[in-house]
CSV table of C-alpha atoms and ligand atoms in Angstrom, one decimal:
chain,number,residue,atom,x,y,z
D,182,UNK,CA,12.1,15.3,-17.7
D,183,UNK,CA,12.4,12.5,-15.1
D,184,UNK,CA,11.9,8.9,-16.3
D,185,UNK,CA,9.6,7.0,-14.0
D,186,UNK,CA,9.2,3.2,-13.9
D,187,UNK,CA,6.1,1.9,-12.2
D,188,UNK,CA,5.5,-1.8,-11.4
D,189,UNK,CA,2.1,-3.2,-10.6
D,190,UNK,CA,0.0,-2.0,-13.5
D,191,UNK,CA,-3.2,-3.9,-12.9
D,192,UNK,CA,-3.1,-3.8,-9.1
D,193,UNK,CA,-5.4,-1.6,-7.0
D,194,UNK,CA,-2.7,0.9,-6.2
D,195,UNK,CA,-0.6,0.6,-9.4
D,196,UNK,CA,-3.7,1.4,-11.5
D,197,UNK,CA,-4.3,4.6,-9.5
D,198,UNK,CA,-0.6,5.5,-9.5
D,199,UNK,CA,-0.5,5.3,-13.3
D,200,UNK,CA,-2.8,8.3,-13.3
D,201,UNK,CA,-1.3,10.4,-10.4
D,202,UNK,CA,2.3,10.0,-11.4
D,203,UNK,CA,1.9,10.8,-15.1
D,204,UNK,CA,2.3,14.6,-14.6
D,205,UNK,CA,5.6,14.1,-12.9
D,206,UNK,CA,7.6,12.7,-15.8
D,207,UNK,CA,7.9,10.2,-18.6
D,208,UNK,CA,6.1,7.2,-17.1
D,209,UNK,CA,6.6,3.5,-18.1
D,210,UNK,CA,4.1,1.1,-16.4
D,211,UNK,CA,4.8,-2.6,-16.3
D,212,UNK,CA,2.7,-5.6,-15.1
D,213,UNK,CA,3.4,-9.1,-14.2
D,214,UNK,CA,3.1,-10.2,-17.8
D,215,UNK,CA,6.0,-7.9,-18.7
D,216,UNK,CA,8.2,-8.7,-15.7
D,217,UNK,CA,7.7,-11.7,-13.3
D,218,UNK,CA,9.1,-10.7,-9.9
D,219,UNK,CA,9.9,-14.3,-9.3
D,220,UNK,CA,12.7,-13.9,-11.9
D,221,UNK,CA,15.5,-11.6,-10.6
D,222,UNK,CA,17.2,-11.3,-14.0
D,223,UNK,CA,13.9,-10.1,-15.6
D,224,UNK,CA,13.7,-7.3,-13.0
D,225,UNK,CA,17.3,-6.2,-13.6
D,226,UNK,CA,16.8,-6.2,-17.3
D,227,UNK,CA,13.6,-4.1,-17.1
D,228,UNK,CA,15.2,-1.5,-14.9
D,229,UNK,CA,18.3,-1.3,-17.0
D,230,UNK,CA,16.2,-0.9,-20.2
D,231,UNK,CA,14.1,1.9,-18.8
D,232,UNK,CA,17.0,4.0,-17.2
D,233,UNK,CA,14.6,5.5,-14.6
D,234,UNK,CA,15.5,8.2,-12.1
D,235,UNK,CA,12.5,7.1,-10.1
D,236,UNK,CA,11.2,3.5,-9.5
D,237,UNK,CA,7.8,3.0,-7.9
D,238,UNK,CA,7.0,-0.5,-6.8
D,239,UNK,CA,3.3,-1.2,-6.3
D,240,UNK,CA,3.7,-4.9,-7.2
D,241,UNK,CA,3.4,-7.4,-4.4
D,242,UNK,CA,2.2,-10.9,-3.4
D,243,UNK,CA,-0.9,-9.7,-1.5
D,244,UNK,CA,-2.9,-13.0,-1.0
D,245,UNK,CA,-2.4,-13.0,2.8
D,246,UNK,CA,-4.0,-16.4,3.5
D,247,UNK,CA,-2.5,-18.1,0.5
D,248,UNK,CA,0.9,-16.9,1.4
D,249,UNK,CA,0.8,-19.4,4.4
D,250,UNK,CA,1.1,-22.2,1.9
D,251,UNK,CA,3.3,-20.4,-0.7
D,252,UNK,CA,6.0,-18.9,1.5
D,253,UNK,CA,8.8,-19.2,-1.0
D,254,UNK,CA,6.9,-17.5,-3.8
D,255,UNK,CA,5.7,-14.7,-1.4
D,256,UNK,CA,9.3,-14.3,-0.2
D,257,UNK,CA,10.6,-14.0,-3.8
D,258,UNK,CA,8.1,-11.3,-4.7
D,259,UNK,CA,7.8,-9.4,-1.5
D,260,UNK,CA,11.4,-9.7,-0.1
D,261,UNK,CA,13.9,-10.5,-2.8
D,262,UNK,CA,12.4,-8.5,-5.7
D,263,UNK,CA,12.3,-5.2,-3.8
D,264,UNK,CA,15.9,-5.8,-2.8
D,265,UNK,CA,16.9,-6.2,-6.4
D,266,UNK,CA,15.0,-3.0,-7.3
D,267,UNK,CA,16.9,-1.2,-4.5
D,268,UNK,CA,20.2,-2.6,-5.8
D,269,UNK,CA,19.4,-1.3,-9.2
D,270,UNK,CA,18.3,2.1,-7.9
D,271,UNK,CA,21.4,2.5,-5.8
D,272,UNK,CA,23.6,1.5,-8.7
D,273,UNK,CA,22.4,4.4,-10.8
D,274,UNK,CA,21.5,6.9,-8.0
D,275,UNK,CA,17.7,6.7,-8.7
D,276,UNK,CA,15.1,6.9,-6.0
D,277,UNK,CA,13.0,3.8,-5.1
D,278,UNK,CA,9.5,4.2,-3.7
D,279,UNK,CA,8.0,1.0,-2.2
D,280,UNK,CA,4.9,0.1,-0.2
D,281,UNK,CA,4.7,-2.0,2.9
D,282,UNK,CA,2.1,-2.9,5.4
D,283,UNK,CA,0.7,-2.7,9.0
D,284,UNK,CA,1.1,-6.5,9.1
D,285,UNK,CA,4.8,-6.0,9.9
D,286,UNK,CA,3.5,-5.4,13.5
D,287,UNK,CA,1.9,-7.9,15.8
D,288,UNK,CA,-1.0,-5.6,16.9
D,289,UNK,CA,-0.3,-5.9,20.6
D,290,UNK,CA,0.4,-2.2,21.1
D,291,UNK,CA,-2.7,-0.3,22.3
D,292,UNK,CA,-1.8,3.0,20.5
D,293,UNK,CA,-1.1,3.7,16.8
D,294,UNK,CA,2.3,2.4,15.8
D,295,UNK,CA,5.1,4.8,14.9
D,296,UNK,CA,7.8,4.0,12.3
D,297,UNK,CA,10.5,3.0,14.8
D,298,UNK,CA,8.3,0.6,16.8
D,299,UNK,CA,9.6,-3.0,16.9
D,300,UNK,CA,8.2,-5.2,14.2
D,301,UNK,CA,6.9,-8.7,14.8
D,302,UNK,CA,4.8,-10.0,12.0
D,303,UNK,CA,2.2,-12.7,12.8
D,304,UNK,CA,1.9,-14.2,9.4
D,305,UNK,CA,4.0,-15.2,6.3
D,306,UNK,CA,2.8,-12.2,4.3
D,307,UNK,CA,3.9,-9.8,7.0
D,308,UNK,CA,7.3,-11.6,7.3
D,309,UNK,CA,7.9,-11.3,3.6
D,310,UNK,CA,6.9,-7.6,3.5
D,311,UNK,CA,9.3,-7.0,6.4
D,312,UNK,CA,11.9,-8.9,4.5
D,313,UNK,CA,11.4,-6.5,1.6
D,314,UNK,CA,11.9,-3.5,3.9
D,315,UNK,CA,15.1,-4.9,5.3
D,316,UNK,CA,16.4,-5.9,1.8
D,317,UNK,CA,15.8,-2.3,0.6
D,318,UNK,CA,17.6,-0.8,3.6
D,319,UNK,CA,20.6,-3.2,3.1
D,320,UNK,CA,20.9,-2.5,-0.7
D,321,UNK,CA,20.7,1.3,-0.2
D,322,UNK,CA,23.2,1.5,2.7
D,323,UNK,CA,25.8,3.3,0.6
D,324,UNK,CA,26.0,7.1,0.0
D,325,UNK,CA,23.9,7.0,-3.2
D,326,UNK,CA,21.1,4.9,-1.7
D,327,UNK,CA,17.8,6.7,-1.3
D,328,UNK,CA,14.4,5.1,-0.7
D,329,UNK,CA,10.9,5.8,0.6
D,330,UNK,CA,8.9,2.9,2.1
D,331,UNK,CA,5.3,3.9,2.6
D,332,UNK,CA,3.5,1.5,5.1
D,333,UNK,CA,-0.2,1.5,4.6
D,334,UNK,CA,-3.2,-0.5,5.7
D,335,UNK,CA,-6.5,-2.1,4.7
D,336,UNK,CA,-6.3,-1.0,1.0
D,337,UNK,CA,-9.5,-1.0,-1.0
D,338,UNK,CA,-10.8,0.7,-4.1
D,339,UNK,CA,-13.5,0.7,-6.8
D,340,UNK,CA,-11.6,-2.0,-8.7
D,341,UNK,CA,-9.6,-5.1,-7.9
D,342,UNK,CA,-10.0,-7.6,-5.1
D,343,UNK,CA,-10.8,-6.1,-1.7
D,344,UNK,CA,-13.0,-6.2,1.4
D,345,UNK,CA,-15.4,-3.5,0.2
D,346,UNK,CA,-16.2,-5.1,-3.2
D,347,UNK,CA,-16.5,-8.5,-1.6
D,348,UNK,CA,-19.0,-7.2,1.0
D,349,UNK,CA,-21.0,-5.2,-1.5
D,350,UNK,CA,-21.4,-8.5,-3.5
D,351,UNK,CA,-22.2,-10.6,-0.5
D,352,UNK,CA,-24.8,-8.0,0.7
D,353,UNK,CA,-26.8,-8.7,-2.5
D,354,UNK,CA,-26.7,-12.5,-1.9
D,355,UNK,CA,-27.3,-12.8,1.8
D,356,UNK,CA,-29.7,-11.5,4.4
D,357,UNK,CA,-27.1,-11.7,7.2
D,358,UNK,CA,-23.4,-10.9,7.4
D,359,UNK,CA,-21.1,-11.8,10.2
D,360,UNK,CA,-18.2,-9.4,10.4
D,361,UNK,CA,-15.1,-9.3,12.5
D,362,UNK,CA,-15.2,-6.4,15.1
D,363,UNK,CA,-12.1,-6.9,17.2
D,364,UNK,CA,-9.4,-5.9,14.6
D,365,UNK,CA,-9.0,-2.1,14.4
D,366,UNK,CA,-7.2,-0.2,11.6
D,367,UNK,CA,-7.6,2.6,9.0
D,368,UNK,CA,-9.3,1.6,5.8
D,369,UNK,CA,-7.3,3.4,3.1
D,370,UNK,CA,-8.3,3.8,-0.5
D,371,UNK,CA,-5.8,3.1,-3.2
D,372,UNK,CA,-6.9,6.5,-4.7
D,373,UNK,CA,-5.9,8.3,-1.4
D,374,UNK,CA,-2.5,6.5,-1.3
D,375,UNK,CA,-1.8,7.3,-5.0
D,376,UNK,CA,-2.7,11.0,-4.5
D,377,UNK,CA,-0.5,11.2,-1.4
D,378,UNK,CA,2.4,9.5,-3.1
D,379,UNK,CA,2.2,12.1,-6.0
D,380,UNK,CA,2.1,14.9,-3.4
D,381,UNK,CA,5.2,13.5,-1.6
D,382,UNK,CA,7.0,13.1,-4.9
D,383,UNK,CA,6.1,16.6,-6.0
D,384,UNK,CA,7.7,17.8,-2.8
D,385,UNK,CA,10.8,15.7,-3.6
D,386,UNK,CA,10.9,17.0,-7.2
D,387,UNK,CA,10.6,20.6,-5.9
D,388,UNK,CA,13.6,19.9,-3.6
D,389,UNK,CA,15.5,18.8,-6.8
D,390,UNK,CA,14.6,22.0,-8.6
D,391,UNK,CA,15.6,24.1,-5.6
D,392,UNK,CA,19.0,22.3,-5.3
D,393,UNK,CA,19.6,22.8,-9.0
D,394,UNK,CA,18.7,26.5,-8.6
D,395,UNK,CA,15.9,26.2,-11.2
D,396,UNK,CA,12.2,26.4,-11.2
D,397,UNK,CA,11.7,24.1,-14.2
D,398,UNK,CA,8.1,22.8,-14.9
D,399,UNK,CA,7.7,19.9,-14.8
D,400,UNK,CA,10.6,19.6,-12.3
D,401,UNK,CA,13.7,17.9,-13.6
D,402,UNK,CA,14.6,15.0,-11.3
D,403,UNK,CA,13.6,13.7,-7.8
D,404,UNK,CA,16.2,14.6,-5.2
D,405,UNK,CA,15.7,13.1,-1.8
D,406,UNK,CA,17.8,14.6,1.0
D,407,UNK,CA,19.5,11.7,2.8
D,408,UNK,CA,17.7,12.5,6.1
D,409,UNK,CA,14.3,12.0,4.3
D,410,UNK,CA,15.2,8.5,3.2
D,411,UNK,CA,13.4,5.8,5.1
D,412,UNK,CA,10.1,4.4,6.3
D,413,UNK,CA,6.8,6.4,6.6
D,414,UNK,CA,3.3,5.5,7.7
D,415,UNK,CA,0.7,6.5,5.2
D,416,UNK,CA,-3.0,5.7,5.9
D,417,UNK,CA,-6.3,7.5,6.0
D,418,UNK,CA,-7.0,9.2,9.4
D,419,UNK,CA,-9.3,7.7,12.0
D,420,UNK,CA,-9.9,4.1,13.0
D,421,UNK,CA,-12.5,1.5,12.5
D,422,UNK,CA,-13.1,-2.2,12.9
D,423,UNK,CA,-14.0,-4.3,9.8
D,424,UNK,CA,-17.5,-4.3,11.2
D,425,UNK,CA,-17.6,-0.5,11.5
D,426,UNK,CA,-16.2,-0.1,8.0
D,427,UNK,CA,-18.8,-2.5,6.5
D,428,UNK,CA,-21.6,-0.9,8.4
D,429,UNK,CA,-20.6,2.5,7.1
D,430,UNK,CA,-20.4,1.6,3.4
D,431,UNK,CA,-23.4,-0.7,3.4
D,432,UNK,CA,-25.5,2.1,5.0
D,433,UNK,CA,-24.2,4.8,2.6
D,434,UNK,CA,-24.8,2.5,-0.3
D,435,UNK,CA,-28.3,1.6,0.7
D,436,UNK,CA,-29.2,5.3,1.1
D,437,UNK,CA,-28.4,5.7,-2.6
D,438,UNK,CA,-29.7,2.5,-4.1
D,439,UNK,CA,-32.6,1.8,-1.7
D,440,UNK,CA,-31.5,-1.8,-1.5
D,441,UNK,CA,-32.1,-3.5,1.9
D,442,UNK,CA,-29.1,-3.8,4.2
D,443,UNK,CA,-28.5,-7.3,5.5
D,444,UNK,CA,-28.5,-7.9,9.2
D,445,UNK,CA,-24.9,-7.2,10.3
D,446,UNK,CA,-23.6,-9.2,13.2
D,447,UNK,CA,-20.3,-8.3,14.9
D,448,UNK,CA,-18.1,-11.3,15.7
D,449,UNK,CA,-14.7,-11.8,17.3
D,450,UNK,CA,-11.8,-13.0,15.2
D,451,UNK,CA,-12.0,-16.4,16.9
D,452,UNK,CA,-15.3,-17.0,15.2
D,453,UNK,CA,-13.8,-16.4,11.8
D,454,UNK,CA,-10.6,-18.6,11.7
D,455,UNK,CA,-8.4,-18.1,8.7
D,456,UNK,CA,-5.0,-19.6,7.7
D,457,UNK,CA,-3.1,-16.3,8.5
D,458,UNK,CA,-3.3,-14.6,11.9
D,459,UNK,CA,-4.0,-10.8,11.8
D,460,UNK,CA,-3.0,-8.1,14.2
D,461,UNK,CA,-5.7,-6.8,16.5
D,462,UNK,CA,-4.4,-3.3,16.3
D,463,UNK,CA,-3.3,-2.1,12.8
D,464,UNK,CA,-3.4,1.6,13.5
D,465,UNK,CA,-0.4,3.5,12.1
D,466,UNK,CA,0.6,7.0,13.3
D,467,UNK,CA,1.1,9.3,10.2
D,468,UNK,CA,2.6,12.3,11.9
D,469,UNK,CA,6.1,11.8,10.3
D,470,UNK,CA,4.9,11.9,6.7
D,471,UNK,CA,2.9,15.1,7.5
D,472,UNK,CA,5.9,16.8,9.3
D,473,UNK,CA,8.4,15.8,6.5
D,474,UNK,CA,6.4,16.3,3.3
D,475,UNK,CA,3.3,18.3,4.5
D,476,UNK,CA,1.0,15.4,3.3
D,477,UNK,CA,-2.1,14.3,5.2
D,478,UNK,CA,-4.6,11.8,3.9
D,479,UNK,CA,-8.4,12.3,4.3
D,480,UNK,CA,-10.4,10.6,6.9
D,481,UNK,CA,-11.4,7.0,6.1
D,482,UNK,CA,-15.0,8.2,5.8
D,483,UNK,CA,-14.1,10.9,3.2
D,484,UNK,CA,-12.0,8.5,1.1
D,485,UNK,CA,-14.8,5.9,1.3
D,486,UNK,CA,-17.4,8.3,-0.1
D,487,UNK,CA,-15.2,9.1,-3.1
D,488,UNK,CA,-14.7,5.4,-3.8
D,489,UNK,CA,-18.5,4.7,-3.4
D,490,UNK,CA,-19.2,7.5,-5.9
D,491,UNK,CA,-17.0,5.6,-8.4
D,492,UNK,CA,-18.3,2.1,-7.7
D,493,UNK,CA,-21.0,0.8,-10.1
V,699,NAP,N1,-4.2,-4.8,-0.2
V,699,NAP,C1,-4.0,-4.4,1.1
V,699,NAP,O1,-4.9,-4.5,1.9
V,699,NAP,C2,-2.7,-3.8,1.5
V,699,NAP,C3,-2.5,-3.5,2.8
V,699,NAP,C4,-1.3,-2.9,3.2
V,699,NAP,C5,-0.3,-2.8,2.3
V,699,NAP,N2,-0.5,-3.2,1.0
V,699,NAP,C6,0.6,-3.0,0.1
V,699,NAP,O2,0.3,-2.0,-0.9
V,699,NAP,C7,0.9,-2.4,-2.2
V,699,NAP,C8,-0.2,-2.4,-3.2
V,699,NAP,O3,-1.1,-3.4,-2.9
V,699,NAP,P1,-2.4,-3.6,-3.8
V,699,NAP,O4,-3.6,-3.8,-2.9
V,699,NAP,O5,-2.5,-2.6,-4.9
V,699,NAP,O6,-2.1,-5.1,-4.4
V,699,NAP,P2,-2.9,-5.9,-5.6
V,699,NAP,O7,-4.1,-5.1,-6.0
V,699,NAP,O8,-3.0,-7.3,-5.1
V,699,NAP,O9,-1.9,-5.8,-6.8
V,699,NAP,C9,-0.7,-6.5,-6.7
V,699,NAP,C10,0.1,-6.2,-8.0
V,699,NAP,O10,1.3,-7.0,-7.9
V,699,NAP,C11,1.5,-7.6,-9.1
V,699,NAP,N3,2.2,-8.9,-9.0
V,699,NAP,C12,1.7,-10.0,-8.3
V,699,NAP,N4,2.6,-11.0,-8.5
V,699,NAP,C13,3.6,-10.5,-9.3
V,699,NAP,C14,4.7,-11.1,-9.9
V,699,NAP,N5,5.1,-12.4,-9.7
V,699,NAP,N6,5.5,-10.3,-10.7
V,699,NAP,C15,5.2,-9.1,-11.0
V,699,NAP,N7,4.1,-8.5,-10.4
V,699,NAP,C16,3.3,-9.2,-9.6
V,699,NAP,C17,0.1,-7.8,-9.7
V,699,NAP,O11,0.2,-8.0,-11.1
V,699,NAP,P3,-0.9,-8.8,-11.9
V,699,NAP,O12,-2.2,-8.1,-11.6
V,699,NAP,O13,-0.5,-8.6,-13.3
V,699,NAP,O14,-0.8,-10.2,-11.4
V,699,NAP,C18,-0.6,-6.5,-9.3
V,699,NAP,O15,-0.4,-5.5,-10.2
V,699,NAP,C19,1.6,-3.7,-1.9
V,699,NAP,O16,2.9,-3.4,-1.6
V,699,NAP,C20,0.9,-4.3,-0.7
V,699,NAP,O17,1.8,-5.2,0.0
V,699,NAP,C21,-1.7,-3.7,0.6
C-alpha cells in the first residue's frame, strides 16, 4: 500500500484532501505546528521519517496582500519549501503533487491561459508561487524526478478564510456591498480540487498497477510516466467576475434563508485599491488535464451549490 504524506492539514484544500486521498493509501497528514515550512531541515526530517511514495503539498503562504510586506517569509514557504520537497521526492523516486496559482500570469491575455503561456506575476505572492514551480522543475530534472503542479484559481470552501465566507458575513452586517467587476476568473471550490486530485492520482495509481502487471486493490504505488510530469491547469469550468460570483451565491443563499440581499454595486478594481495588484484575466484553460487524465471539474455554479449546501 502506498504511503502518502500530505502537508496543509488545516488549510481549505488540505482539509478536503485528507478525505479524498485516504482511500488511495496509508495517509499521514501534517500541519504547520508539526512542520514549519520556514525551516528546511524540519521539512527534510518529516519526509525522511514518513518514507512516502507520494507527497502532496497543499501548504502555502496564501495571504496575497500581506505577502507584499513579508516577501522573505512568503518566498521561504512558497518557493524554497516546495523545492526541498521536490529534492526529497527525487532522492527516493517518489511523486510530488503541488498546487500553484493563476497569479503567476499578469492577466493581460484576452483568452484563457494555457500551461505554456509566458508567466509574469504582478505581485509578491505570484512571484513566490512561480519560484516554487521553478524550484520543483529544477530539483526533479534528473531521470527519477516526477511531479504534478496543479494551477488553480479563486479557491473557496465551506471552511477557512475565503471570499464567499467573508461576503456571507458582510451581507448580514451591511445594506450595500461594492464588489469588483473587472477581474474575471473561475471560482473553484476546495472540494472540487480535492476530488479532481484524487481522480488524477487514481489514474496514476492505475498506471502503476498496469505497469506492474497487477490489478491490486488498492493499487500499489503511483507511477507517473515521464511525459505526464509537469504543470496542469485545474479550475472549475466557466468564468465570472467577483461581482458575478457574489451575486450568484448571495441570491441562492437568500432563496433558502429568506434573508434580504444587500444592494450589490459593481466597481472597477481602481475603486478598491489593495497592496497587491491582481490580474484582470485569471481564466485557465483546463483541456490538458482532461486530455491526459480524463478529469473535468464541474461548472463553478455546480461546485458553488455543493458548498452552499454545506455552509451553516
Ligand atoms: N486560496 C486561493 O484563492 C488560491 C488560489 C489559487 C491557488 N491557491 C493555492 O492552492 C493551495 C491551497 O491553498 P488554500 O486556499 O487551501 O490555502 P489556506 O487555506 O490558506 O491553507 C494554507 C495551508 O498552509 C499552511 N501553512 C501556512 N504557513 C505554513 C508554514 N510556515 N509551514 C507549514 N505550513 C504552513 C497552513 O497551515 P496552518 O493552518 O496550520 O497555519 C494551511 O494548512 C496553495 O498552494 C495555494 O497557493 C490558492
